[in-house]
Coordinates of C-alpha atoms in Angstrom, one line a residue:
M1 CA 0.0 -0.1 0.1
I2 CA 1.4 3.3 -1.1
G3 CA 0.5 6.8 -0.1
G4 CA 1.1 10.1 -1.9
G5 CA 1.9 13.6 -0.9
F6 CA -0.1 16.6 0.6
E7 CA -2.1 14.1 3.0
F8 CA -1.3 16.4 5.8
A9 CA -0.7 19.8 4.4
G10 CA -3.3 19.7 1.6
V11 CA -2.5 21.0 -1.9
A12 CA -3.5 24.6 -1.3
G13 CA -1.6 24.6 2.0
A14 CA -2.6 23.9 5.6
S15 CA -3.4 27.6 6.8
N16 CA -7.0 26.3 7.4
R17 CA -6.1 23.0 9.1
P18 CA -5.3 23.4 12.9
P19 CA -2.2 21.8 14.3
A20 CA -4.3 19.5 16.4
E21 CA -6.2 18.2 13.6
I22 CA -3.1 17.4 11.6
A23 CA -1.7 15.7 14.6
K24 CA -4.6 13.6 14.9
A25 CA -4.5 12.4 11.2
A26 CA -0.8 11.6 11.3
R27 CA -1.6 9.4 14.3
A28 CA -4.2 7.5 12.2
Y29 CA -1.9 7.3 9.1
A30 CA 0.8 5.8 11.4
M31 CA -1.4 3.1 12.3
L32 CA -2.2 2.0 8.7
P33 CA 0.1 -0.8 7.0
Y34 CA 1.7 1.4 4.4
D35 CA 4.8 0.2 2.6
A36 CA 5.6 3.9 1.9
V37 CA 4.2 7.3 2.0
L38 CA 6.0 9.9 -0.1
L39 CA 5.6 13.1 1.7
A40 CA 5.5 16.5 0.0
P41 CA 7.7 19.2 1.2
A42 CA 4.4 21.0 2.3
D43 CA 3.8 17.9 4.5
L44 CA 7.1 18.0 6.2
Q45 CA 6.7 21.7 6.9
V46 CA 3.4 21.5 8.7
L47 CA 4.5 18.2 10.5
K48 CA 7.6 19.8 11.9
E49 CA 5.6 23.1 12.7
G50 CA 3.4 20.8 14.8
N51 CA 6.1 18.9 16.2
V52 CA 4.4 15.8 14.9
P53 CA 6.7 12.6 15.1
S54 CA 7.2 10.6 11.6
S55 CA 6.2 7.2 11.0
P56 CA 9.1 4.9 9.7
A57 CA 7.1 4.3 6.7
W58 CA 7.0 8.0 5.7
K59 CA 9.5 9.0 3.2
N60 CA 11.0 12.5 2.4
P61 CA 11.7 13.4 -1.2
G62 CA 15.3 13.3 -1.5
P63 CA 17.8 14.9 -3.8
A64 CA 17.8 11.9 -6.0
P65 CA 15.2 9.2 -6.8
E66 CA 15.0 6.4 -4.3
V67 CA 14.2 2.8 -4.9
L68 CA 12.0 0.5 -2.7
E69 CA 12.0 -3.2 -3.5
R70 CA 8.9 -5.2 -2.6
D71 CA 8.4 -9.1 -2.9
V72 CA 4.8 -10.2 -3.9
P73 CA 3.5 -13.5 -4.4
E74 CA 4.1 -13.7 -8.2
G75 CA 7.4 -11.8 -8.1
K76 CA 9.1 -8.6 -7.3
L77 CA 8.0 -4.7 -7.4
A78 CA 10.3 -1.6 -7.7
F79 CA 8.9 1.5 -6.6
I80 CA 10.9 4.7 -7.4
L81 CA 10.1 7.7 -5.3
F82 CA 10.5 10.8 -7.3
P83 CA 12.8 13.4 -6.1
Q84 CA 11.5 16.9 -5.8
E85 CA 14.3 18.8 -7.7
S86 CA 13.2 20.0 -11.2
D87 CA 16.2 18.8 -12.9
K88 CA 16.1 15.1 -12.0
E89 CA 13.8 13.9 -14.8
E90 CA 16.5 12.3 -16.7
E91 CA 18.0 10.6 -13.7
T92 CA 14.7 9.3 -12.6
S93 CA 13.9 7.7 -16.1
A94 CA 17.4 6.3 -16.4
L95 CA 17.1 4.5 -13.0
A96 CA 13.8 3.0 -14.2
E97 CA 15.3 1.8 -17.3
K98 CA 18.3 0.4 -15.2
L99 CA 15.9 -1.4 -13.1
R100 CA 14.1 -2.9 -16.2
Q101 CA 17.3 -4.2 -17.8
S102 CA 18.2 -6.0 -14.5
G103 CA 15.4 -8.4 -15.3
K104 CA 14.6 -8.8 -11.4
F105 CA 11.3 -6.6 -11.4
N106 CA 7.9 -7.5 -12.7
L107 CA 6.8 -3.8 -12.4
I108 CA 8.5 -0.5 -12.4
V109 CA 6.2 1.8 -10.3
G110 CA 6.9 5.8 -10.0
V111 CA 5.6 7.5 -7.0
S112 CA 5.4 11.5 -7.5
T113 CA 4.4 14.6 -5.7
W114 CA 5.1 16.8 -8.8
G115 CA 1.5 17.6 -9.6
S116 CA -0.3 16.8 -12.8
A117 CA 1.3 19.3 -15.1
R118 CA 4.8 18.2 -14.4
E119 CA 3.8 14.5 -14.4
T120 CA 2.2 14.9 -17.9
A121 CA 5.3 16.4 -19.3
F122 CA 7.4 13.8 -17.8
I123 CA 5.2 10.9 -19.1
N124 CA 5.1 12.2 -22.4
S125 CA 9.1 12.9 -22.7
K126 CA 10.5 10.3 -20.5
G127 CA 8.1 8.4 -18.4
S128 CA 7.0 5.6 -20.6
V129 CA 9.7 3.3 -19.3
F130 CA 7.4 3.1 -16.1
D131 CA 4.7 0.8 -15.9
I132 CA 2.6 2.7 -13.4
I133 CA 2.9 6.1 -12.0
L134 CA 1.1 7.1 -8.7
G135 CA 0.9 10.7 -8.7
S136 CA -0.1 13.4 -6.3
G137 CA -0.1 17.4 -6.1
E138 CA -2.2 20.0 -7.9
G139 CA -4.5 18.9 -10.8
P140 CA -7.4 16.3 -11.3
G141 CA -7.8 12.9 -9.9
Y142 CA -7.6 9.8 -12.1
T143 CA -8.8 6.3 -11.1
G144 CA -6.7 5.1 -14.1
L145 CA -5.6 7.1 -17.1
Y146 CA -3.8 5.2 -19.8
M147 CA -0.8 7.1 -21.5
A148 CA 1.8 6.6 -24.0
D149 CA -0.1 4.0 -26.0
N150 CA -1.2 2.3 -22.9
Q151 CA 2.4 1.8 -21.8
V152 CA 1.8 3.8 -18.5
L153 CA -0.9 3.4 -16.2
W154 CA -1.2 7.0 -14.4
V155 CA -3.2 7.1 -11.0
R156 CA -3.8 10.3 -9.1
P157 CA -6.1 10.8 -6.0
F158 CA -9.1 13.1 -6.0
G159 CA -8.8 16.5 -4.4
K160 CA -11.2 16.1 -1.5
G161 CA -10.0 12.6 -0.8
M162 CA -12.5 10.3 0.9
G163 CA -11.6 7.6 -1.4
V164 CA -8.8 4.8 -2.1
N165 CA -7.5 4.1 -5.4
S166 CA -6.9 0.5 -6.2
V167 CA -4.9 -1.2 -8.9
I168 CA -5.5 -4.8 -9.5
I169 CA -3.2 -6.8 -11.7
P170 CA -4.7 -10.4 -12.2
A171 CA -1.3 -12.0 -13.4
M172 CA 2.1 -10.2 -13.2
P173 CA 4.1 -9.6 -16.4
R174 CA 7.3 -11.4 -16.8
P175 CA 10.3 -9.7 -15.2
G176 CA 11.9 -7.4 -17.4
K177 CA 9.1 -7.3 -19.9
K178 CA 7.7 -4.0 -20.8
I179 CA 3.9 -4.4 -20.7
V180 CA 1.0 -2.6 -22.7
W181 CA -1.8 -2.4 -20.7
E182 CA -5.3 -3.8 -21.7
P183 CA -7.8 -2.0 -19.6
E184 CA -10.2 -4.4 -17.6
S185 CA -8.1 -7.5 -18.6
T186 CA -4.4 -7.2 -17.8
V187 CA -5.2 -4.4 -15.2
L188 CA -8.4 -3.0 -13.3
T189 CA -8.4 0.2 -11.6
R190 CA -11.1 1.1 -8.8
N191 CA -11.9 4.1 -6.5
T192 CA -13.5 3.0 -3.3
P193 CA -15.4 5.9 -1.5
L194 CA -14.8 6.0 2.2
N195 CA -18.5 6.4 3.3
D196 CA -20.7 4.8 5.6
A197 CA -20.7 1.5 3.6
V198 CA -17.0 1.1 4.9
T199 CA -16.9 -0.5 8.3
A200 CA -14.9 1.9 10.6
D201 CA -11.7 0.6 12.3
P202 CA -12.3 1.3 16.2
Q203 CA -8.6 2.3 16.7
I204 CA -8.6 4.5 13.8
R205 CA -11.8 6.2 14.8
A206 CA -10.3 6.5 18.3
A207 CA -7.2 8.2 17.0
L208 CA -9.3 10.6 14.9
N209 CA -11.7 11.3 18.0
P210 CA -9.7 11.2 20.9

């Protein structure tokens, strides 16, 4: 399970979110079984200002792309956490290509806090080496948008949250193979609204409503 940026600060900033509310949200997020949450710089700022401790799964956008490897029942995934710097697109793309050529990974997944405009430009110019890009930041939400002649699945959260995007892959592609997605066949995308139909976890509810 992967989380993106602006979960705490909000894309438009955190000026209307009291520190106590941010602290409660952080406590709840720390209880969820994330493999990684790539925080945006704005998230880091509000957490620091509120003296909110970080969870081990929360990652800061570094000066260079960072790789997380995860074993799954049918193979291995590589997650590349995008850096925040504006001159690292070539390095990020080259790293994805290197991982592909290693033949170790069934899928190469990018995780971004860049916003839709920068993500679009990246996918159109250098991003087709990725299989999936999980975006966040300013711009529209997508349950699943197929880019670069269906070579890249682009998923972005919706602005007001209250939903979980899921990517379901019935059978993993072979390691090192660049897949061309067939929607609703080789991949399925869903958004699950977090409404009253979802049973609340008592511990999470207690963290949000102490």
